[in-house]
N, C-alpha and C. Protein backbone atom coordinates (compact mmCIF):
# COMPACT_ATOMS: atom_id res chain seq x y z
N UNK A 1 -27.47 -29.32 65.65
CA UNK A 1 -26.32 -30.11 65.17
C UNK A 1 -25.73 -30.81 66.51
N UNK A 2 -26.44 -30.63 67.69
CA UNK A 2 -26.08 -30.99 69.09
C UNK A 2 -27.16 -31.30 69.62
N UNK A 3 -27.51 -32.60 70.29
CA UNK A 3 -28.36 -32.81 71.12
C UNK A 3 -27.83 -33.57 72.12
N UNK A 4 -28.59 -33.53 73.55
CA UNK A 4 -28.12 -34.40 74.58
C UNK A 4 -28.74 -36.08 74.24
N UNK A 5 -27.35 -36.69 74.52
CA UNK A 5 -27.63 -38.28 74.39
C UNK A 5 -27.01 -38.57 72.70
N UNK A 6 -26.63 -37.77 72.06
CA UNK A 6 -25.96 -37.89 70.78
C UNK A 6 -24.40 -38.46 70.94
N UNK A 7 -24.19 -39.67 70.38
CA UNK A 7 -23.15 -40.53 70.13
C UNK A 7 -22.36 -39.80 69.21
N UNK A 8 -20.94 -39.58 70.03
CA UNK A 8 -19.78 -39.12 69.01
C UNK A 8 -18.32 -39.71 69.40
N UNK A 9 -17.65 -40.31 68.60
CA UNK A 9 -16.18 -40.85 68.64
C UNK A 9 -15.12 -39.61 68.90
N UNK A 10 -14.89 -39.87 70.04
CA UNK A 10 -13.65 -38.90 70.46
C UNK A 10 -11.99 -39.42 70.28
N UNK A 11 -12.14 -40.73 70.01
CA UNK A 11 -10.94 -41.35 69.46
C UNK A 11 -11.16 -42.73 68.82
N UNK A 12 -10.32 -43.09 67.89
CA UNK A 12 -10.74 -44.28 67.19
C UNK A 12 -11.21 -45.57 67.89
N UNK A 13 -12.39 -46.08 67.23
CA UNK A 13 -13.32 -47.09 68.09
C UNK A 13 -13.81 -46.51 69.64
N UNK A 14 -13.24 -45.32 69.91
CA UNK A 14 -14.08 -44.85 71.59
C UNK A 14 -15.25 -43.75 71.47
N UNK A 15 -16.53 -44.36 71.81
CA UNK A 15 -17.57 -43.46 71.72
C UNK A 15 -18.30 -43.07 73.06
N UNK A 16 -18.39 -41.55 73.16
CA UNK A 16 -19.01 -41.28 74.28
C UNK A 16 -20.41 -40.73 73.99
N UNK A 17 -21.29 -40.20 74.87
CA UNK A 17 -22.52 -39.82 74.75
C UNK A 17 -22.46 -38.35 75.12
N UNK A 18 -23.00 -37.20 74.39
CA UNK A 18 -23.40 -35.78 75.39
C UNK A 18 -24.35 -35.63 76.00
N UNK A 19 -23.91 -35.27 77.41
CA UNK A 19 -24.84 -35.20 78.46
C UNK A 19 -25.14 -33.92 78.78
N UNK A 20 -24.51 -33.06 78.38
CA UNK A 20 -24.67 -31.48 78.18
C UNK A 20 -24.26 -30.90 77.25
N UNK A 21 -24.43 -29.49 76.66
CA UNK A 21 -23.54 -28.77 75.88
C UNK A 21 -24.08 -27.57 76.07
N UNK A 22 -23.57 -26.41 75.50
CA UNK A 22 -23.53 -25.02 76.10
C UNK A 22 -22.85 -24.50 74.85
N UNK A 23 -23.27 -23.37 74.36
CA UNK A 23 -22.75 -22.37 73.38
C UNK A 23 -22.78 -20.81 73.70
N UNK A 24 -21.67 -20.13 73.33
CA UNK A 24 -21.25 -18.93 74.14
C UNK A 24 -22.33 -17.63 72.94
N UNK A 25 -22.90 -17.10 73.85
CA UNK A 25 -23.89 -16.34 73.19
C UNK A 25 -23.57 -14.96 73.60
N UNK A 26 -22.05 -14.63 73.98
CA UNK A 26 -21.70 -13.15 74.46
C UNK A 26 -21.44 -12.25 73.17
N UNK A 27 -21.50 -11.70 73.15
CA UNK A 27 -21.53 -10.12 72.34
C UNK A 27 -19.90 -9.79 72.33
N UNK A 28 -19.08 -9.53 71.09
CA UNK A 28 -17.54 -9.58 71.17
C UNK A 28 -17.78 -8.06 70.78
N UNK A 29 -18.52 -7.04 71.12
CA UNK A 29 -18.34 -5.61 70.82
C UNK A 29 -19.18 -4.97 69.52
N UNK A 30 -19.15 -5.57 68.75
CA UNK A 30 -19.33 -5.57 67.16
C UNK A 30 -20.92 -5.94 66.73
N UNK A 31 -21.40 -6.40 67.69
CA UNK A 31 -22.67 -7.01 67.77
C UNK A 31 -22.77 -9.03 67.00
N UNK A 32 -21.29 -9.22 67.35
CA UNK A 32 -21.26 -10.48 66.65
C UNK A 32 -20.88 -11.67 68.06
N UNK A 33 -21.44 -12.56 67.89
CA UNK A 33 -21.15 -13.38 69.07
C UNK A 33 -19.74 -14.27 69.09
N UNK A 34 -19.45 -14.66 70.24
CA UNK A 34 -18.09 -14.95 70.21
C UNK A 34 -17.95 -16.13 69.92
N UNK A 35 -18.74 -16.96 69.99
CA UNK A 35 -19.18 -18.53 69.43
C UNK A 35 -19.29 -18.59 68.01
N UNK A 36 -19.10 -17.51 66.90
CA UNK A 36 -19.35 -17.78 65.77
C UNK A 36 -18.21 -17.02 65.20
N UNK A 37 -17.69 -17.54 64.30
CA UNK A 37 -16.61 -17.11 63.60
C UNK A 37 -17.09 -16.67 61.83
N UNK A 38 -16.07 -15.81 61.11
CA UNK A 38 -16.31 -15.39 60.00
C UNK A 38 -16.48 -16.76 58.78
N UNK A 39 -15.79 -17.75 59.17
CA UNK A 39 -16.00 -18.82 58.49
C UNK A 39 -17.14 -19.76 58.35
N UNK A 40 -18.02 -18.99 59.45
CA UNK A 40 -19.40 -19.87 59.50
C UNK A 40 -18.96 -21.18 60.61
N UNK A 41 -18.31 -20.92 61.18
CA UNK A 41 -17.57 -22.16 62.79
C UNK A 41 -18.48 -21.69 63.81
N UNK A 42 -18.61 -22.69 64.71
CA UNK A 42 -18.80 -22.13 66.06
C UNK A 42 -18.35 -23.31 67.02
N UNK A 43 -18.31 -22.80 68.29
CA UNK A 43 -17.55 -23.74 69.20
C UNK A 43 -18.55 -24.46 70.17
N UNK A 44 -18.70 -25.53 70.59
CA UNK A 44 -19.71 -25.59 71.60
C UNK A 44 -18.75 -26.42 72.82
N UNK A 45 -18.97 -25.94 73.97
CA UNK A 45 -18.64 -26.84 74.97
C UNK A 45 -19.80 -28.05 75.49
N UNK A 46 -19.02 -29.16 75.46
CA UNK A 46 -20.13 -30.66 75.80
C UNK A 46 -19.19 -31.15 76.96
N UNK A 47 -20.20 -31.90 77.36
CA UNK A 47 -19.93 -32.63 78.53
C UNK A 47 -20.06 -34.05 78.10
N UNK A 48 -19.37 -35.41 78.57
CA UNK A 48 -19.43 -36.58 77.76
C UNK A 48 -19.42 -37.66 78.67
N UNK A 49 -20.36 -38.87 78.70
CA UNK A 49 -20.26 -39.78 79.26
C UNK A 49 -20.06 -40.87 78.61
N UNK A 50 -20.06 -42.26 79.19
CA UNK A 50 -19.77 -43.46 78.83
C UNK A 50 -21.05 -44.09 78.29
N UNK A 51 -22.31 -43.42 79.03
CA UNK A 51 -23.73 -44.10 78.38
C UNK A 51 -24.49 -42.90 78.65
N UNK A 52 -25.70 -43.17 77.61
CA UNK A 52 -26.84 -41.92 77.66
C UNK A 52 -27.22 -41.53 79.07
N UNK A 53 -27.37 -42.19 79.73
CA UNK A 53 -27.98 -42.02 81.33
C UNK A 53 -26.95 -41.74 82.47
N UNK A 54 -25.85 -41.37 82.04
CA UNK A 54 -24.60 -41.27 82.83
C UNK A 54 -24.88 -39.43 83.45
N UNK A 55 -24.96 -39.43 84.56
CA UNK A 55 -25.16 -37.95 85.32
C UNK A 55 -23.95 -37.51 86.03
N UNK A 56 -22.93 -38.57 85.99
CA UNK A 56 -21.97 -37.81 86.71
C UNK A 56 -21.03 -37.17 86.17
N UNK A 57 -19.80 -36.49 86.95
CA UNK A 57 -19.48 -35.59 86.22
C UNK A 57 -18.42 -36.01 84.91
N UNK A 58 -18.37 -35.62 84.17
CA UNK A 58 -17.81 -36.03 82.88
C UNK A 58 -16.63 -34.93 82.38
N UNK A 59 -16.08 -35.78 81.68
CA UNK A 59 -14.85 -35.07 80.73
C UNK A 59 -15.53 -33.68 80.14
N UNK A 60 -14.73 -32.75 79.78
CA UNK A 60 -15.30 -31.68 78.86
C UNK A 60 -14.57 -31.60 77.77
N UNK A 61 -15.22 -31.48 76.45
CA UNK A 61 -14.54 -31.65 75.18
C UNK A 61 -15.38 -30.38 74.35
N UNK A 62 -14.37 -29.67 73.87
CA UNK A 62 -14.78 -28.34 72.85
C UNK A 62 -14.69 -28.71 71.55
N UNK A 63 -15.83 -28.90 70.87
CA UNK A 63 -16.01 -29.54 69.51
C UNK A 63 -16.50 -27.97 68.46
N UNK A 64 -15.54 -28.01 67.60
CA UNK A 64 -15.68 -27.07 66.57
C UNK A 64 -16.57 -27.57 65.15
N UNK A 65 -17.90 -27.01 65.06
CA UNK A 65 -18.78 -27.41 64.20
C UNK A 65 -19.17 -26.30 62.87
N UNK A 66 -19.34 -26.81 61.85
CA UNK A 66 -19.38 -25.76 60.59
C UNK A 66 -20.71 -25.99 60.11
N UNK A 67 -21.43 -24.37 59.96
CA UNK A 67 -22.34 -24.49 59.82
C UNK A 67 -22.91 -24.33 58.45
N UNK A 68 -23.54 -25.37 57.65
CA UNK A 68 -23.83 -25.32 56.26
C UNK A 68 -24.57 -24.16 55.70
N UNK A 69 -23.77 -24.03 54.49
CA UNK A 69 -24.29 -22.89 53.54
C UNK A 69 -25.72 -23.33 53.33
N UNK A 70 -26.73 -21.70 53.11
CA UNK A 70 -27.89 -21.64 52.81
C UNK A 70 -28.44 -22.48 51.66
N UNK A 71 -27.28 -22.81 51.11
CA UNK A 71 -27.64 -23.53 49.36
C UNK A 71 -27.37 -24.85 49.62
N UNK A 72 -26.85 -25.55 50.76
CA UNK A 72 -26.74 -26.75 50.70
C UNK A 72 -27.98 -27.31 50.44
N UNK A 73 -29.17 -27.25 51.02
CA UNK A 73 -30.10 -27.82 50.99
C UNK A 73 -30.84 -27.92 49.66
N UNK A 74 -30.52 -26.67 48.68
CA UNK A 74 -31.05 -26.67 47.49
C UNK A 74 -30.67 -27.59 46.76
N UNK A 75 -29.52 -27.56 46.76
CA UNK A 75 -28.66 -28.44 45.77
C UNK A 75 -28.63 -30.23 46.18
N UNK A 76 -28.84 -30.38 47.32
CA UNK A 76 -29.31 -31.91 47.68
C UNK A 76 -30.88 -32.05 47.45
N UNK A 77 -31.41 -31.47 47.14
CA UNK A 77 -32.88 -31.37 46.53
C UNK A 77 -32.92 -31.59 45.30
N UNK A 78 -32.08 -30.81 44.61
CA UNK A 78 -31.92 -30.85 43.16
C UNK A 78 -31.62 -32.31 42.80
N UNK A 79 -30.41 -32.50 43.71
CA UNK A 79 -29.47 -33.67 43.10
C UNK A 79 -30.50 -35.26 43.54
N UNK A 80 -31.15 -35.16 44.44
CA UNK A 80 -32.09 -36.00 44.69
C UNK A 80 -33.21 -36.55 43.52
N UNK A 81 -33.85 -35.05 42.78
CA UNK A 81 -34.68 -34.80 42.15
C UNK A 81 -34.63 -35.35 41.00
N UNK A 82 -32.80 -35.14 40.57
CA UNK A 82 -32.20 -35.60 39.22
C UNK A 82 -32.06 -37.17 39.24
N UNK A 83 -31.89 -37.86 40.60
CA UNK A 83 -31.89 -38.92 40.83
C UNK A 83 -33.01 -40.08 40.46
N UNK A 84 -34.20 -39.40 41.16
CA UNK A 84 -35.05 -40.01 41.08
C UNK A 84 -35.86 -39.84 39.57
N UNK A 85 -35.93 -38.82 38.97
CA UNK A 85 -36.23 -39.02 37.62
C UNK A 85 -35.87 -39.77 36.81
N UNK A 86 -34.27 -40.08 37.05
CA UNK A 86 -33.67 -40.82 35.93
C UNK A 86 -34.07 -42.43 36.27
N UNK A 87 -34.62 -42.72 37.74
CA UNK A 87 -34.98 -44.27 37.83
C UNK A 87 -36.13 -44.44 37.18
N UNK A 88 -37.40 -43.38 36.84
CA UNK A 88 -38.80 -43.74 36.49
C UNK A 88 -38.62 -44.12 35.01
N UNK A 89 -37.48 -43.61 34.62
CA UNK A 89 -37.33 -43.81 33.05
C UNK A 89 -37.25 -45.25 32.69
């Protein structure tokens, strides 16, 4: 979901590149990760730069990402199959 060099829009019209990111893998005591909640969201800390090759100290941004449900890919494939079958006729 995140990778170094990925361009993201931090404000309307202002784009920055991810130079580094990290996820919390700390245990909360009951076997769950602190970076992942019950809604399937996780928080990633990322450092940003104006260019993809910049290695200088950059601002930190905390990003909340939604992990897709397992059935999402199956539904997408079914939809694409239905569209392709319709075009052949």
